[in-house]
Amino acid sequence: MVRIGGTRLHVMDAVSVIGAKRDGRELTDDQISWVIDAFTRGEVADEQMSALAMAIYFQGMTRRELVRWTAAMLDSGKRMDFAALPRPTVDKHSTGGVGDKITLPLVPLVAACGAAVPQLSGRGLGHTGGTLDKMESIPGWRADVSPTRMAEMLADPRIGAVVCAAGADLTPADRRLYALRDVTGTVPSIPLIASSIMSKKIAEGTAALVLDVKVGAGAFMPDADSARELALAMVELGADAGVRTVALLTAMDTPLGRTAGNALEVAESVEVLAGGGPSDVVELTVALAREMVAAAGIRDVDPADKLADGSAMDHWRALVAAQGGDPDAPLPTARHTAVLTAADSGTLTRLDALAVGVAAWRLGAGRARQGEPVQAGAGIEMHAKPGDPVTAGQPLLTLHTDTPEAFARAEAALADAVAIDRTAAPAQASPLVLDRIE
Ligand code: URA
């Protein structure tokens, strides 16, 4: 601090903020507000913010720092306000998993229960797919929706939801920082993930939020303790901001459902909405829907009934059509397929989520850099899940791609993905919901 003519001026510079965090000191409120604001304005350079992210990765943040950091990210842009809607707002966020298409059946299901669901989603990067990439495989569907149209869709009792890209003016600091973290090995930091997710969700203006925090091989958080710490940090940030927030810890050792890839996952989601689909996808969709409905304050409605009676499907069709999509149009398919078969007979004991995610990504379902196109039809179908009996030579995985040269790299990613035990007995799937934090 310096004093000029009686006025106290705080003089900040990025190097001293980075140095303080590098050396394990707690950042002041002023340092945090300044560095996020200056970064958003382009005054703090990308390499400086990357160094600060790495210092945070190693040193962590105190609760006070995290609250301030999240508020500063929020203040970097605009906030949406849906308080005037005639129905309660509630949203969901997943920390990302392989085959995690839950948002697709979940959003119309919760809308069918009477809530308004403003789902601002992202595109995928790396081995986990993005909801917008999945939805964009539906012919005609568009992710850009104006704030006025969003409010109309949310208020419309036939739709009650919107799935769209966040506008550029919503938490611009997070947009810039996430792009840097992605290429500097600083994504898996609990305070950076918590502030990134919660600043976006608070800015989106939802009154209640349910978090699906993934644990396991295919997730950011490989163990339950770190997932619980992340969940708790986010639940506290939500509560501080007046957003009723609940988190479920859910298993991500093996992919969800039987598909990983954009159009393949849309088809599976439609099966769930039609009353079928894989049992794990149905179980998690209903579990999250019950949490969302309760968080929205809606009583006496069971989402399982709204799935069974077709009203969730009606909301899906209205939602797709409202964003230019044709819910009846055939989904795109990949030009080439290859089948991988079981090497042995026995019980499938492992189907590794990370390996399947990386293979689907290499087949063209995901992108390596922001802005790259993805293949709508690319991905993997899984014909058996852990616990299932398998016979030598039976199809285990079907790989889909438009670029057959990708098969070799995808197969390399899958080299150790599968284990078959000749002596193990077939088993029920392990529980998906591991814990609940409120
Ligand atoms: N998703 C986000 O939005 N931010 C993160 O930091 C990680 C996952």
Short mmCIF file of N, CA, C and O in Angstrom, two decimals, residues 275-354:
data_model
loop_
_atom_site.label_atom_id
_atom_site.label_comp_id
_atom_site.label_asym_id
_atom_site.label_seq_id
_atom_site.Cartn_x
_atom_site.Cartn_y
_atom_site.Cartn_z
N GLY A 275 -38.98 -45.38 -21.68
CA GLY A 275 -39.31 -46.38 -20.66
C GLY A 275 -38.36 -47.56 -20.64
O GLY A 275 -38.55 -48.49 -19.86
N GLY A 276 -37.33 -47.56 -21.51
CA GLY A 276 -36.36 -48.66 -21.51
C GLY A 276 -34.99 -48.15 -21.09
O GLY A 276 -34.88 -47.39 -20.14
N GLY A 277 -33.96 -48.59 -21.84
CA GLY A 277 -32.60 -48.11 -21.58
C GLY A 277 -31.90 -48.89 -20.49
O GLY A 277 -32.53 -49.63 -19.73
N PRO A 278 -30.58 -48.72 -20.39
CA PRO A 278 -29.80 -49.47 -19.41
C PRO A 278 -30.17 -49.10 -17.98
O PRO A 278 -30.46 -47.94 -17.68
N SER A 279 -30.12 -50.11 -17.09
CA SER A 279 -30.62 -49.88 -15.73
C SER A 279 -29.80 -48.84 -14.97
O SER A 279 -30.34 -48.08 -14.16
N ASP A 280 -28.47 -48.75 -15.22
CA ASP A 280 -27.68 -47.77 -14.46
C ASP A 280 -28.06 -46.34 -14.87
O ASP A 280 -28.12 -45.44 -14.02
N VAL A 281 -28.34 -46.13 -16.16
CA VAL A 281 -28.72 -44.78 -16.60
C VAL A 281 -30.08 -44.40 -16.01
O VAL A 281 -30.27 -43.28 -15.52
N VAL A 282 -31.00 -45.37 -16.01
CA VAL A 282 -32.33 -45.11 -15.44
C VAL A 282 -32.19 -44.81 -13.94
O VAL A 282 -32.75 -43.83 -13.42
N GLU A 283 -31.39 -45.63 -13.24
CA GLU A 283 -31.25 -45.47 -11.78
C GLU A 283 -30.69 -44.09 -11.43
O GLU A 283 -31.22 -43.39 -10.57
N LEU A 284 -29.64 -43.67 -12.14
CA LEU A 284 -29.02 -42.38 -11.80
C LEU A 284 -29.92 -41.21 -12.22
O LEU A 284 -30.03 -40.21 -11.51
N THR A 285 -30.60 -41.36 -13.36
CA THR A 285 -31.51 -40.30 -13.80
C THR A 285 -32.60 -40.08 -12.75
O THR A 285 -32.88 -38.94 -12.37
N VAL A 286 -33.19 -41.17 -12.29
CA VAL A 286 -34.29 -41.04 -11.31
C VAL A 286 -33.75 -40.53 -9.97
O VAL A 286 -34.37 -39.66 -9.33
N ALA A 287 -32.57 -41.00 -9.55
CA ALA A 287 -32.00 -40.54 -8.26
C ALA A 287 -31.74 -39.03 -8.31
O ALA A 287 -32.09 -38.30 -7.38
N LEU A 288 -31.15 -38.57 -9.40
CA LEU A 288 -30.86 -37.12 -9.50
C LEU A 288 -32.15 -36.32 -9.65
O LEU A 288 -32.28 -35.23 -9.09
N ALA A 289 -33.12 -36.87 -10.39
CA ALA A 289 -34.39 -36.16 -10.57
C ALA A 289 -35.10 -36.00 -9.23
O ALA A 289 -35.65 -34.94 -8.93
N ARG A 290 -35.06 -37.04 -8.40
CA ARG A 290 -35.72 -36.94 -7.08
C ARG A 290 -35.06 -35.85 -6.24
O ARG A 290 -35.73 -35.08 -5.57
N GLU A 291 -33.73 -35.78 -6.30
CA GLU A 291 -33.02 -34.73 -5.55
C GLU A 291 -33.40 -33.35 -6.09
O GLU A 291 -33.61 -32.39 -5.33
N MET A 292 -33.47 -33.23 -7.41
CA MET A 292 -33.77 -31.91 -8.01
C MET A 292 -35.18 -31.45 -7.67
O MET A 292 -35.42 -30.29 -7.35
N VAL A 293 -36.11 -32.38 -7.76
CA VAL A 293 -37.52 -32.06 -7.49
C VAL A 293 -37.66 -31.63 -6.02
O VAL A 293 -38.32 -30.63 -5.70
N ALA A 294 -36.98 -32.37 -5.13
CA ALA A 294 -37.04 -32.00 -3.70
C ALA A 294 -36.38 -30.64 -3.48
O ALA A 294 -36.92 -29.80 -2.74
N ALA A 295 -35.22 -30.41 -4.11
CA ALA A 295 -34.52 -29.14 -3.92
C ALA A 295 -35.35 -27.97 -4.45
O ALA A 295 -35.26 -26.85 -3.95
N ALA A 296 -36.18 -28.25 -5.47
CA ALA A 296 -37.05 -27.21 -6.03
C ALA A 296 -38.28 -26.97 -5.16
O ALA A 296 -39.09 -26.08 -5.44
N GLY A 297 -38.46 -27.81 -4.13
CA GLY A 297 -39.60 -27.63 -3.23
C GLY A 297 -40.89 -28.22 -3.77
O GLY A 297 -41.98 -27.89 -3.30
N ILE A 298 -40.79 -29.11 -4.76
CA ILE A 298 -41.99 -29.74 -5.33
C ILE A 298 -42.28 -31.02 -4.55
O ILE A 298 -41.40 -31.87 -4.39
N ARG A 299 -43.49 -31.14 -4.05
CA ARG A 299 -43.86 -32.32 -3.23
C ARG A 299 -44.84 -33.19 -4.02
O ARG A 299 -45.48 -32.74 -4.95
N ASP A 300 -44.95 -34.43 -3.60
CA ASP A 300 -45.96 -35.36 -4.11
C ASP A 300 -45.84 -35.68 -5.60
O ASP A 300 -46.83 -36.00 -6.25
N VAL A 301 -44.66 -35.51 -6.18
CA VAL A 301 -44.47 -35.93 -7.57
C VAL A 301 -43.26 -36.85 -7.59
O VAL A 301 -42.18 -36.46 -7.14
N ASP A 302 -43.46 -38.08 -8.09
CA ASP A 302 -42.30 -38.98 -8.20
C ASP A 302 -41.84 -39.02 -9.65
O ASP A 302 -42.60 -39.42 -10.54
N PRO A 303 -40.58 -38.62 -9.90
CA PRO A 303 -40.09 -38.62 -11.28
C PRO A 303 -40.24 -39.98 -11.97
O PRO A 303 -40.44 -40.03 -13.18
N ALA A 304 -40.16 -41.08 -11.19
CA ALA A 304 -40.30 -42.40 -11.84
C ALA A 304 -41.64 -42.51 -12.56
O ALA A 304 -41.75 -43.11 -13.64
N ASP A 305 -42.69 -41.88 -11.99
CA ASP A 305 -44.01 -41.92 -12.63
C ASP A 305 -44.01 -41.10 -13.93
O ASP A 305 -44.64 -41.48 -14.91
N LYS A 306 -43.31 -39.97 -13.90
CA LYS A 306 -43.29 -39.10 -15.09
C LYS A 306 -42.47 -39.71 -16.23
O LYS A 306 -42.65 -39.36 -17.40
N LEU A 307 -41.55 -40.61 -15.85
CA LEU A 307 -40.81 -41.35 -16.87
C LEU A 307 -41.72 -42.42 -17.46
O LEU A 307 -41.80 -42.61 -18.67
N ALA A 308 -42.45 -43.09 -16.57
CA ALA A 308 -43.29 -44.22 -16.99
C ALA A 308 -44.50 -43.75 -17.82
O ALA A 308 -44.92 -44.43 -18.75
N ASP A 309 -45.05 -42.56 -17.50
CA ASP A 309 -46.30 -42.18 -18.18
C ASP A 309 -46.06 -41.39 -19.47
O ASP A 309 -47.01 -40.90 -20.11
N GLY A 310 -44.79 -41.22 -19.86
CA GLY A 310 -44.49 -40.58 -21.15
C GLY A 310 -44.40 -39.08 -21.09
O GLY A 310 -44.07 -38.43 -22.09
N SER A 311 -44.66 -38.46 -19.91
CA SER A 311 -44.61 -36.99 -19.92
C SER A 311 -43.18 -36.47 -20.06
O SER A 311 -42.97 -35.42 -20.65
N ALA A 312 -42.17 -37.22 -19.55
CA ALA A 312 -40.79 -36.78 -19.75
C ALA A 312 -40.45 -36.79 -21.24
O ALA A 312 -39.79 -35.87 -21.75
N MET A 313 -40.93 -37.80 -21.96
CA MET A 313 -40.70 -37.86 -23.41
C MET A 313 -41.36 -36.68 -24.12
O MET A 313 -40.78 -36.08 -25.04
N ASP A 314 -42.57 -36.32 -23.70
CA ASP A 314 -43.25 -35.17 -24.32
C ASP A 314 -42.42 -33.90 -24.15
O ASP A 314 -42.28 -33.08 -25.06
N HIS A 315 -41.86 -33.71 -22.93
CA HIS A 315 -41.03 -32.52 -22.68
C HIS A 315 -39.74 -32.57 -23.51
O HIS A 315 -39.28 -31.55 -23.99
N TRP A 316 -39.15 -33.74 -23.67
CA TRP A 316 -37.95 -33.89 -24.50
C TRP A 316 -38.25 -33.44 -25.94
O TRP A 316 -37.51 -32.66 -26.53
N ARG A 317 -39.34 -33.94 -26.49
CA ARG A 317 -39.68 -33.63 -27.88
C ARG A 317 -39.93 -32.13 -28.05
O ARG A 317 -39.46 -31.52 -29.02
N ALA A 318 -40.62 -31.54 -27.08
CA ALA A 318 -40.90 -30.10 -27.15
C ALA A 318 -39.60 -29.29 -27.01
O ALA A 318 -39.40 -28.29 -27.72
N LEU A 319 -38.71 -29.75 -26.14
CA LEU A 319 -37.43 -29.07 -25.92
C LEU A 319 -36.56 -29.12 -27.18
O LEU A 319 -35.99 -28.12 -27.62
N VAL A 320 -36.47 -30.30 -27.77
CA VAL A 320 -35.65 -30.47 -28.99
C VAL A 320 -36.22 -29.58 -30.10
O VAL A 320 -35.49 -28.84 -30.77
N ALA A 321 -37.55 -29.64 -30.28
CA ALA A 321 -38.18 -28.88 -31.37
C ALA A 321 -38.02 -27.38 -31.14
O ALA A 321 -37.78 -26.61 -32.09
N ALA A 322 -38.11 -26.93 -29.88
CA ALA A 322 -38.01 -25.49 -29.59
C ALA A 322 -36.63 -24.94 -29.95
O ALA A 322 -36.46 -23.74 -30.13
N GLN A 323 -35.63 -25.81 -30.01
CA GLN A 323 -34.28 -25.36 -30.36
C GLN A 323 -33.92 -25.79 -31.78
O GLN A 323 -32.73 -25.95 -32.11
N GLY A 324 -34.94 -25.98 -32.62
CA GLY A 324 -34.71 -26.21 -34.06
C GLY A 324 -34.48 -27.65 -34.43
O GLY A 324 -34.27 -27.97 -35.61
N GLY A 325 -34.49 -28.56 -33.48
CA GLY A 325 -34.19 -29.96 -33.78
C GLY A 325 -35.43 -30.73 -34.21
O GLY A 325 -36.56 -30.35 -33.88
N ASP A 326 -35.20 -31.84 -34.91
CA ASP A 326 -36.30 -32.72 -35.32
C ASP A 326 -36.22 -33.99 -34.48
O ASP A 326 -35.33 -34.82 -34.70
N PRO A 327 -37.12 -34.14 -33.49
CA PRO A 327 -37.00 -35.32 -32.62
C PRO A 327 -37.24 -36.64 -33.33
O PRO A 327 -36.91 -37.70 -32.81
N ASP A 328 -37.82 -36.58 -34.56
CA ASP A 328 -38.09 -37.82 -35.30
C ASP A 328 -37.02 -38.13 -36.35
O ASP A 328 -37.09 -39.18 -37.01
N ALA A 329 -36.09 -37.21 -36.56
CA ALA A 329 -35.10 -37.42 -37.63
C ALA A 329 -34.13 -38.53 -37.24
O ALA A 329 -33.75 -38.64 -36.07
N PRO A 330 -33.73 -39.37 -38.21
CA PRO A 330 -32.73 -40.39 -37.88
C PRO A 330 -31.43 -39.72 -37.42
O PRO A 330 -31.04 -38.68 -37.95
N LEU A 331 -30.78 -40.30 -36.44
CA LEU A 331 -29.53 -39.74 -35.93
C LEU A 331 -28.38 -40.14 -36.85
O LEU A 331 -28.43 -41.21 -37.48
N PRO A 332 -27.34 -39.31 -36.93
CA PRO A 332 -26.21 -39.66 -37.79
C PRO A 332 -25.50 -40.93 -37.31
O PRO A 332 -25.46 -41.19 -36.10
N THR A 333 -24.99 -41.70 -38.27
CA THR A 333 -24.22 -42.90 -37.90
C THR A 333 -22.83 -42.78 -38.53
O THR A 333 -22.66 -42.12 -39.56
N ALA A 334 -21.87 -43.45 -37.92
CA ALA A 334 -20.49 -43.41 -38.45
C ALA A 334 -20.40 -44.30 -39.69
O ALA A 334 -21.17 -45.24 -39.85
N ARG A 335 -19.42 -44.00 -40.54
CA ARG A 335 -19.29 -44.75 -41.79
C ARG A 335 -18.62 -46.11 -41.59
O ARG A 335 -18.77 -47.01 -42.40
N HIS A 336 -17.83 -46.25 -40.54
CA HIS A 336 -17.07 -47.50 -40.34
C HIS A 336 -17.27 -48.04 -38.92
O HIS A 336 -17.36 -47.25 -37.98
N THR A 337 -17.31 -49.36 -38.82
CA THR A 337 -17.37 -49.97 -37.47
C THR A 337 -16.35 -51.11 -37.39
O THR A 337 -15.96 -51.69 -38.41
N ALA A 338 -15.92 -51.40 -36.18
CA ALA A 338 -15.05 -52.56 -35.93
C ALA A 338 -15.51 -53.19 -34.63
O ALA A 338 -15.89 -52.48 -33.70
N VAL A 339 -15.49 -54.52 -34.59
CA VAL A 339 -15.99 -55.21 -33.40
C VAL A 339 -14.82 -55.85 -32.66
O VAL A 339 -13.98 -56.52 -33.27
N LEU A 340 -14.76 -55.61 -31.35
CA LEU A 340 -13.75 -56.29 -30.51
C LEU A 340 -14.46 -57.40 -29.74
O LEU A 340 -15.53 -57.16 -29.16
N THR A 341 -13.88 -58.58 -29.75
CA THR A 341 -14.56 -59.73 -29.14
C THR A 341 -13.87 -60.17 -27.84
O THR A 341 -12.72 -59.82 -27.58
N ALA A 342 -14.60 -60.98 -27.06
CA ALA A 342 -14.06 -61.48 -25.79
C ALA A 342 -12.98 -62.52 -26.08
O ALA A 342 -13.17 -63.42 -26.90
N ALA A 343 -11.84 -62.39 -25.37
CA ALA A 343 -10.72 -63.32 -25.59
C ALA A 343 -10.94 -64.61 -24.82
O ALA A 343 -10.27 -65.61 -25.07
N ASP A 344 -11.88 -64.62 -23.88
CA ASP A 344 -12.03 -65.76 -22.97
C ASP A 344 -13.50 -65.86 -22.55
O ASP A 344 -14.26 -64.91 -22.75
N SER A 345 -13.83 -66.97 -21.92
CA SER A 345 -15.17 -67.10 -21.33
C SER A 345 -15.09 -66.91 -19.83
O SER A 345 -14.08 -67.25 -19.22
N GLY A 346 -16.13 -66.34 -19.23
CA GLY A 346 -16.14 -66.12 -17.78
C GLY A 346 -17.04 -64.94 -17.46
O GLY A 346 -18.05 -64.72 -18.15
N THR A 347 -16.66 -64.21 -16.41
CA THR A 347 -17.44 -63.02 -16.02
C THR A 347 -16.61 -61.78 -16.31
O THR A 347 -15.42 -61.74 -15.97
N LEU A 348 -17.22 -60.80 -16.93
CA LEU A 348 -16.52 -59.53 -17.18
C LEU A 348 -16.36 -58.83 -15.82
O LEU A 348 -17.36 -58.57 -15.14
N THR A 349 -15.13 -58.58 -15.42
CA THR A 349 -14.92 -57.97 -14.10
C THR A 349 -14.45 -56.53 -14.21
O THR A 349 -14.44 -55.81 -13.22
N ARG A 350 -14.03 -56.11 -15.40
CA ARG A 350 -13.58 -54.72 -15.53
C ARG A 350 -13.85 -54.21 -16.94
O ARG A 350 -13.63 -54.92 -17.92
N LEU A 351 -14.36 -52.98 -17.00
CA LEU A 351 -14.47 -52.25 -18.27
C LEU A 351 -14.12 -50.82 -17.88
O LEU A 351 -14.94 -50.09 -17.33
N ASP A 352 -12.89 -50.45 -18.12
CA ASP A 352 -12.32 -49.23 -17.53
C ASP A 352 -12.85 -47.96 -18.21
O ASP A 352 -12.73 -47.78 -19.42
N ALA A 353 -13.42 -47.08 -17.37
CA ALA A 353 -14.06 -45.88 -17.91
C ALA A 353 -13.07 -44.98 -18.65
O ALA A 353 -13.37 -44.48 -19.75
N LEU A 354 -11.89 -44.79 -18.06
CA LEU A 354 -10.94 -43.88 -18.70
C LEU A 354 -10.52 -44.41 -20.07
O LEU A 354 -10.48 -43.68 -21.06
#
